[in-house]
Coordinates of C-alpha atoms and ligand atoms in Angstrom, one line a residue:
X1 CA 164.1 -88.6 -122.5
X2 CA 165.4 -87.2 -125.6
X3 CA 165.2 -89.6 -128.4
X4 CA 168.3 -92.4 -127.9
X5 CA 171.0 -93.6 -130.1
X6 CA 170.7 -97.2 -131.9
X7 CA 174.6 -98.2 -130.4
X8 CA 173.0 -98.5 -127.0
X9 CA 169.3 -99.5 -127.5
X10 CA 171.1 -102.7 -129.1
X11 CA 173.7 -103.2 -127.1
X12 CA 171.6 -103.1 -124.2
X13 CA 169.6 -105.8 -125.9
X14 CA 172.3 -108.0 -126.7
X15 CA 172.8 -107.9 -122.5
X16 CA 169.0 -108.7 -121.8
X17 CA 168.8 -111.4 -124.8
X18 CA 166.4 -109.6 -126.6
X19 CA 165.2 -108.0 -130.1
X20 CA 163.9 -104.7 -130.5
X21 CA 160.9 -104.2 -132.9
X22 CA 161.7 -101.6 -135.9
X23 CA 158.4 -100.7 -136.4
X24 CA 157.7 -98.0 -139.9
X25 CA 155.5 -94.9 -139.9
X26 CA 154.4 -92.3 -142.1
X27 CA 151.6 -90.2 -140.1
X28 CA 151.0 -89.2 -136.4
X29 CA 148.5 -92.6 -135.8
X30 CA 151.4 -94.6 -136.5
X31 CA 153.7 -93.1 -134.0
X32 CA 150.9 -92.7 -131.3
X33 CA 150.2 -96.5 -131.4
X34 CA 153.5 -97.7 -131.1
X35 CA 154.5 -95.2 -128.1
X36 CA 151.5 -96.1 -126.8
X37 CA 152.3 -99.9 -126.7
X38 CA 156.1 -99.1 -125.9
X39 CA 155.2 -96.9 -122.5
X40 CA 151.9 -99.3 -121.5
X41 CA 154.6 -102.8 -121.6
X42 CA 157.5 -100.4 -121.0
X43 CA 159.5 -101.3 -124.1
X44 CA 162.8 -99.8 -125.5
X45 CA 161.8 -99.4 -129.6
X46 CA 163.1 -98.1 -132.2
X47 CA 160.8 -96.3 -134.8
X48 CA 162.0 -96.1 -138.3
X49 CA 161.1 -93.9 -141.6
X50 CA 161.6 -94.6 -145.2
X51 CA 162.6 -92.1 -148.0
X52 CA 159.0 -92.9 -148.9
X53 CA 157.9 -91.6 -145.4
X54 CA 160.0 -88.6 -145.6
X55 CA 158.4 -88.0 -148.8
X56 CA 154.9 -88.8 -148.2
X57 CA 155.2 -86.9 -144.4
X58 CA 157.2 -83.7 -145.9
X59 CA 159.9 -84.5 -143.8
X60 CA 159.3 -81.6 -141.2
X61 CA 155.7 -83.1 -140.2
X62 CA 157.4 -86.2 -139.1
X63 CA 160.3 -84.7 -137.6
X64 CA 157.7 -82.8 -135.3
X65 CA 155.2 -85.3 -135.0
X66 CA 158.3 -87.3 -132.8
X67 CA 159.1 -84.5 -131.4
X68 CA 155.4 -85.2 -129.6
X69 CA 155.9 -88.6 -129.2
X70 CA 159.1 -87.7 -126.8
X71 CA 157.1 -84.9 -124.9
X72 CA 154.1 -86.8 -124.8
X73 CA 155.8 -90.8 -123.2
X74 CA 158.7 -88.9 -121.8
X75 CA 160.0 -92.6 -119.6
X76 CA 159.7 -94.3 -123.5
X77 CA 163.1 -95.1 -124.5
X78 CA 163.2 -94.4 -128.4
X79 CA 165.9 -94.6 -131.4
X80 CA 164.4 -92.7 -134.4
X81 CA 165.9 -94.7 -137.5
X82 CA 166.1 -93.7 -141.0
X83 CA 165.1 -97.2 -142.7
X84 CA 167.2 -97.9 -146.3
X85 CA 168.8 -95.0 -147.1
X86 CA 170.3 -94.8 -150.3
X87 CA 173.1 -92.5 -150.7
X88 CA 174.9 -90.8 -147.8
X89 CA 173.7 -88.1 -148.6
X90 CA 169.9 -88.6 -147.7
X91 CA 171.5 -90.3 -144.3
X92 CA 172.8 -86.7 -143.7
X93 CA 169.8 -84.8 -144.4
X94 CA 167.8 -87.1 -141.7
X95 CA 170.8 -86.7 -139.1
X96 CA 170.0 -83.0 -139.6
X97 CA 166.4 -83.7 -139.2
X98 CA 167.5 -85.0 -135.9
X99 CA 167.7 -89.0 -136.6
X100 CA 170.0 -90.5 -134.5
X101 CA 170.9 -93.7 -136.1
X102 CA 170.6 -94.4 -140.1
X103 CA 170.7 -97.3 -142.8
X104 CA 173.2 -97.0 -145.5
X105 CA 172.2 -99.3 -147.6
X106 CA 175.0 -100.0 -149.8
X107 CA 173.7 -103.4 -150.8
X108 CA 171.9 -101.4 -153.4
X109 CA 173.1 -98.3 -155.7
X110 CA 171.2 -94.8 -155.1
X111 CA 168.0 -96.0 -157.6
X112 CA 167.4 -98.9 -154.3
X113 CA 167.3 -101.4 -157.2
X114 CA 170.1 -102.0 -159.4
X115 CA 172.6 -105.1 -156.9
X116 CA 175.6 -102.4 -155.9
X117 CA 179.3 -104.4 -155.9
X118 CA 180.9 -104.7 -152.4
X119 CA 183.5 -102.3 -153.5
X120 CA 180.8 -99.5 -153.2
X121 CA 178.8 -101.2 -150.7
X122 CA 182.2 -100.5 -148.3
X123 CA 182.8 -97.3 -150.0
X124 CA 179.6 -95.9 -149.3
X125 CA 179.1 -97.4 -146.1
X126 CA 182.3 -96.1 -144.6
X127 CA 181.2 -92.7 -145.6
X128 CA 178.5 -93.1 -143.4
X129 CA 179.7 -94.6 -140.7
X130 CA 182.3 -91.4 -140.6
X131 CA 179.7 -88.7 -141.0
X132 CA 177.8 -90.4 -138.9
X133 CA 179.8 -91.1 -135.7
X134 CA 181.1 -87.5 -135.6
X135 CA 177.7 -86.7 -134.6
X136 CA 177.2 -89.6 -132.2
X137 CA 174.8 -91.2 -134.5
X138 CA 174.6 -94.8 -135.2
X139 CA 174.7 -97.0 -138.6
X140 CA 173.0 -100.1 -139.7
X141 CA 175.0 -101.6 -143.2
X142 CA 173.5 -104.1 -145.4
X143 CA 175.5 -107.2 -146.8
X144 CA 173.9 -109.3 -149.7
X145 CA 170.5 -108.1 -151.3
X146 CA 166.8 -109.0 -149.8
X147 CA 164.4 -110.5 -152.2
X148 CA 161.5 -108.6 -153.5
X149 CA 160.5 -104.9 -154.9
X150 CA 157.0 -104.7 -154.3
X151 CA 157.4 -101.4 -152.2
X152 CA 159.7 -99.7 -154.4
X153 CA 162.5 -100.6 -152.7
X154 CA 164.7 -103.7 -153.4
X155 CA 166.3 -106.0 -156.5
X156 CA 163.4 -107.9 -157.6
X157 CA 164.8 -111.2 -156.5
X158 CA 163.3 -114.1 -157.2
X159 CA 162.2 -115.1 -153.0
X160 CA 163.8 -118.4 -154.1
X161 CA 166.9 -117.3 -155.1
X162 CA 170.1 -117.9 -153.3
X163 CA 172.6 -115.9 -154.9
X164 CA 172.7 -113.1 -153.1
X165 CA 172.1 -114.4 -149.2
X166 CA 174.8 -112.9 -146.8
X167 CA 178.3 -114.5 -147.3
X168 CA 179.4 -115.2 -143.5
X169 CA 182.8 -114.4 -144.8
X170 CA 182.6 -111.3 -146.3
X171 CA 180.1 -110.3 -143.4
X172 CA 183.5 -109.9 -141.3
X173 CA 185.5 -107.8 -143.7
X174 CA 182.2 -105.7 -144.1
X175 CA 182.0 -105.1 -140.4
X176 CA 185.8 -104.6 -140.2
X177 CA 186.2 -102.2 -143.3
X178 CA 183.3 -100.2 -142.6
X179 CA 182.6 -100.0 -138.8
X180 CA 179.3 -100.1 -138.7
X181 CA 177.1 -100.5 -135.5
X182 CA 174.6 -103.0 -137.0
X183 CA 174.7 -105.4 -139.9
X184 CA 171.3 -106.0 -141.6
X185 CA 171.3 -110.0 -143.2
X186 CA 170.3 -111.1 -146.5
X187 CA 168.6 -114.2 -145.1
X188 CA 165.8 -115.3 -148.0
X189 CA 163.1 -112.1 -146.6
X190 CA 161.5 -109.8 -148.3
X191 CA 159.9 -106.7 -148.0
X192 CA 155.9 -106.8 -148.6
X193 CA 153.1 -109.5 -148.0
X194 CA 154.0 -112.2 -150.9
X195 CA 157.2 -113.3 -149.4
X196 CA 156.7 -116.7 -150.8
X197 CA 156.1 -118.4 -154.1
X198 CA 154.8 -121.8 -152.2
X199 CA 152.0 -122.6 -151.9
X200 CA 149.8 -126.0 -150.8
X201 CA 147.6 -127.7 -153.3
X202 CA 144.5 -125.8 -151.7
X203 CA 146.8 -122.6 -153.0
X204 CA 147.6 -121.5 -149.7
X205 CA 150.7 -120.0 -149.5
X206 CA 153.4 -121.9 -147.0
X207 CA 155.9 -119.6 -145.2
X208 CA 159.3 -118.4 -146.6
X209 CA 162.7 -121.0 -147.1
X210 CA 164.9 -119.4 -145.0
X211 CA 168.7 -119.4 -144.7
X212 CA 168.3 -119.4 -141.1
X213 CA 171.7 -121.3 -140.5
X214 CA 173.2 -118.0 -141.8
X215 CA 172.7 -116.3 -138.7
X216 CA 174.6 -118.9 -136.5
X217 CA 177.9 -119.1 -139.1
X218 CA 177.9 -114.7 -139.0
X219 CA 177.3 -114.8 -135.5
X220 CA 180.3 -117.5 -134.8
X221 CA 182.4 -115.6 -137.4
X222 CA 182.0 -112.3 -136.1
X223 CA 182.6 -113.6 -132.5
X224 CA 185.7 -115.2 -133.8
X225 CA 186.9 -112.2 -135.6
X226 CA 186.6 -110.2 -132.1
X227 CA 183.1 -109.2 -132.9
X228 CA 181.3 -110.8 -129.4
X229 CA 177.4 -110.3 -129.3
X230 CA 177.3 -107.9 -132.9
X231 CA 174.1 -106.9 -132.9
X232 CA 172.2 -108.4 -136.9
X233 CA 169.3 -106.7 -138.2
X234 CA 166.5 -108.8 -139.7
X235 CA 164.8 -107.2 -142.5
X236 CA 161.3 -108.2 -144.1
X237 CA 160.2 -109.5 -140.6
X238 CA 156.7 -109.4 -141.1
X239 CA 154.9 -113.0 -140.4
X240 CA 151.2 -111.5 -142.4
X241 CA 149.0 -112.9 -140.0
X242 CA 146.3 -114.8 -141.5
X243 CA 143.4 -114.0 -139.5
X244 CA 144.2 -109.7 -140.6
X245 CA 144.6 -111.3 -144.0
X246 CA 141.4 -113.1 -144.0
X247 CA 139.3 -109.9 -143.0
X248 CA 141.0 -107.7 -145.2
X249 CA 139.4 -109.9 -147.4
X250 CA 135.8 -110.3 -145.3
X251 CA 135.4 -106.6 -145.6
X252 CA 135.8 -106.3 -149.3
X253 CA 139.8 -106.6 -150.0
X254 CA 141.4 -108.6 -152.7
X255 CA 145.0 -109.8 -150.9
X256 CA 146.0 -112.9 -152.9
X257 CA 147.7 -115.8 -150.3
X258 CA 150.2 -114.6 -148.5
X259 CA 152.4 -115.8 -145.9
X260 CA 155.2 -114.3 -143.6
X261 CA 158.3 -115.3 -141.5
X262 CA 157.2 -117.3 -138.7
X263 CA 157.1 -115.5 -134.8
X264 CA 159.5 -119.0 -134.2
X265 CA 162.1 -117.9 -137.2
X266 CA 162.4 -114.5 -135.7
X267 CA 162.9 -116.3 -132.3
X268 CA 165.2 -118.7 -133.3
X269 CA 167.1 -115.2 -134.9
X270 CA 166.9 -113.6 -131.3
X271 CA 168.4 -116.3 -129.8
X272 CA 171.3 -116.1 -132.0
X273 CA 172.4 -112.4 -132.4
X274 CA 169.5 -110.4 -134.2
X275 CA 168.8 -107.7 -132.0
X276 CA 166.4 -105.4 -134.7
X277 CA 163.6 -107.1 -136.6
X278 CA 162.2 -104.8 -139.2
X279 CA 158.7 -104.4 -139.3
X280 CA 156.0 -102.8 -141.5
X281 CA 154.2 -104.5 -143.4
X282 CA 152.3 -106.3 -140.7
X283 CA 150.9 -102.9 -139.0
X284 CA 149.7 -101.7 -142.9
X285 CA 147.3 -104.7 -142.8
X286 CA 146.2 -104.5 -139.7
X287 CA 145.1 -100.5 -140.3
X288 CA 143.9 -101.3 -144.0
X289 CA 141.7 -104.7 -142.3
X290 CA 140.2 -101.7 -139.4
X291 CA 138.8 -99.3 -141.9
X292 CA 137.6 -101.7 -144.3
X293 CA 135.3 -102.9 -141.2
X294 CA 134.5 -99.3 -140.5
X295 CA 133.8 -98.8 -143.8
X296 CA 131.8 -101.8 -144.8
X297 CA 129.6 -102.0 -141.6
X298 CA 128.9 -98.5 -141.1
X299 CA 129.1 -96.8 -144.8
X300 CA 126.9 -94.0 -143.1
X301 CA 130.3 -92.6 -141.5
X302 CA 132.4 -90.2 -143.2
X303 CA 134.8 -88.6 -140.2
X304 CA 137.7 -89.7 -140.8
X305 CA 138.2 -90.2 -137.2
X306 CA 135.7 -93.2 -137.3
X307 CA 138.3 -95.0 -139.3
X308 CA 141.6 -93.7 -138.5
X309 CA 140.8 -93.6 -135.0
X310 CA 140.2 -98.1 -135.2
X311 CA 143.1 -98.5 -137.3
X312 CA 145.3 -97.0 -134.7
X313 CA 143.9 -99.2 -132.0
X314 CA 145.0 -102.0 -134.4
X315 CA 148.2 -101.2 -134.6
X316 CA 148.6 -100.6 -131.0
X317 CA 147.2 -104.2 -130.5
X318 CA 149.9 -106.0 -133.1
X319 CA 152.7 -104.0 -132.0
X320 CA 152.0 -104.7 -128.5
X321 CA 152.1 -108.3 -129.3
X322 CA 155.5 -108.5 -131.5
X323 CA 156.9 -106.6 -128.3
X324 CA 156.4 -109.1 -126.3
X325 CA 157.3 -111.8 -128.6
X326 CA 160.3 -110.2 -129.7
X327 CA 161.4 -110.0 -125.6
X328 CA 161.6 -105.9 -125.5
X329 CA 158.4 -105.5 -123.2
X330 CA 159.8 -104.9 -119.9
X331 CA 163.4 -103.8 -120.5
X332 CA 162.8 -100.1 -120.7
X333 CA 164.2 -99.4 -117.4
X334 CA 167.2 -101.4 -117.5
X335 CA 169.6 -98.9 -118.6
X336 CA 169.9 -95.2 -118.6
X337 CA 170.3 -93.2 -122.3
X338 CA 173.7 -92.3 -122.8
X339 CA 173.5 -88.6 -124.4
X340 CA 174.5 -88.4 -128.2
X341 CA 177.9 -86.5 -127.2
X342 CA 178.8 -89.5 -124.7
X343 CA 178.4 -91.7 -127.9
X344 CA 180.1 -89.7 -130.0
X345 CA 183.0 -89.4 -127.4
X346 CA 183.1 -92.8 -127.4
X347 CA 183.1 -93.5 -131.3
X348 CA 186.5 -90.9 -131.0
X349 CA 188.1 -92.8 -128.3
X350 CA 187.8 -96.2 -130.6
X351 CA 189.5 -94.4 -133.4
X352 CA 192.6 -94.0 -131.6
Ligands
G3H1 O1 161.4 -100.6 -147.3 C1 160.6 -100.9 -146.9 C2 159.6 -100.6 -145.8 O2 158.6 -101.1 -145.6 C3 159.6 -99.2 -146.3 O3 158.4 -98.7 -147.4 O4 159.0 -97.6 -149.0 O5 157.1 -98.1 -148.9 O6 157.9 -96.5 -147.1 P1 158.1 -97.6 -148.2
13P2 P1 158.2 -106.0 -144.0 O1 157.5 -105.7 -145.6 O2 158.3 -107.6 -143.8 O3 157.1 -105.6 -143.0 O4 159.5 -105.6 -143.7 C1 159.9 -104.4 -143.3 C2 161.4 -103.6 -143.6 O5 161.8 -104.8 -143.5 C3 161.1 -102.0 -143.5 O6 163.0 -101.9 -143.8
ZN3 ZN1 164.1 -103.4 -145.0

C-alpha cells in the first residue's frame, strides 16, 4: 500500500471517534518499532520527521527507510508527515521527497523561535496549502504558540504563560483563510520532558495545567462556522511515564523531576475533535532507558545491535500502549485509501 493522505486518515479518525498517534522518527529502529506496532494492532499511523530529523538522516536515508517500511508492511495505512516545517521552501522539499503531509508552522518565524504575527502565519500557511493541495498533499497549520524551547524549536514561552494560547474566534478565521486540513492548538502543552514548573512539597513534578476548555470552544466555533468534525492536533503530548524516568535514573541517568500530559487529558481532547496526537519525547525516554540498562548491566557488550535492539523493543511496547489508548488500534481496515491523485482532484473540485 502506498503512503496515505493525512486528510483521509483524519477524516476517518473523526468518523471512528479516535485519535491517531503521530510519532517522530530519525532512524531505522524507530520506523521499524512503529510499523510493527501498527501492523500487529491493525492501526493506521502517522510517522513524522522534524527538520532536525531530516538533517540527521540526510533526508534520502529517511525516504528510503520509509519506502522499505511500506514494502515490509503493505497492509499498514501510514501517513508520512513533515513536523514543524519552518518555511514554504522546507515544505516543498518534503513534498519533493514524497511526504504525503506537511506542517507549515507559521506561528513562528522561519528561525523556529520568534513568534510571528497572525498576518504572517495566514500568508505562509495559505501559500503552502496552495502548493500542497495541487499535489494532493495535506497541510497542518498552527495557531497560538507552544511553550518550551528545549528541543530547539519553540519560542521559549514560560509554561504558565497563557497569552499565546489559541484564540477560539481566530481559529475559525484561520481555517477559512488558509484552507488547512488540520489545526494544531496551543492549549498549554510544550515540547520535551519538562512541561511543568509545578512540583509538590517532595519535589515531584505535577501535571501541566492545560486549557482543555479551549478545545471544546474551538470545536464548537468551527462546527458553527460550517467545519463540523474539523481535525484538531495536540502537540507536546508525551505523558513522560514516571517508571521510564525512574529507569533512566536507576541506570545512571540524571533526568530532573518531569511530568507530561496525562492520558485522560488526551482522551478528553479526542472526545472533542483532537485527531492527531504528537509524541516524540516518550519514545526518546523509553529508548534511552533501555540502552542505559544494557550498558549498566552488561558493560562488556559492544555490539550496537545489543543496545539498539532493546531500544527498538522498548519503543515498540510504548507505541502499542499509545495506539490502544488513542483508540486507533483495530481501525486499519475501516477504509480503502484514496490516491494522492484522487485527493488532488477533490481539492480542485472544492476550489471551484
Ligand atoms: O518538534 C518537536 C519534536 O520533538 C522534534 O524534535 O527537532 O529535536 O527532532 P527535534
Ligand atoms: P513531545 O515532546 O511531548 O513528545 O511532543 C512532540 C511534538 O509535539 C512533536 O511535534
Ligand atoms: Zn510539535
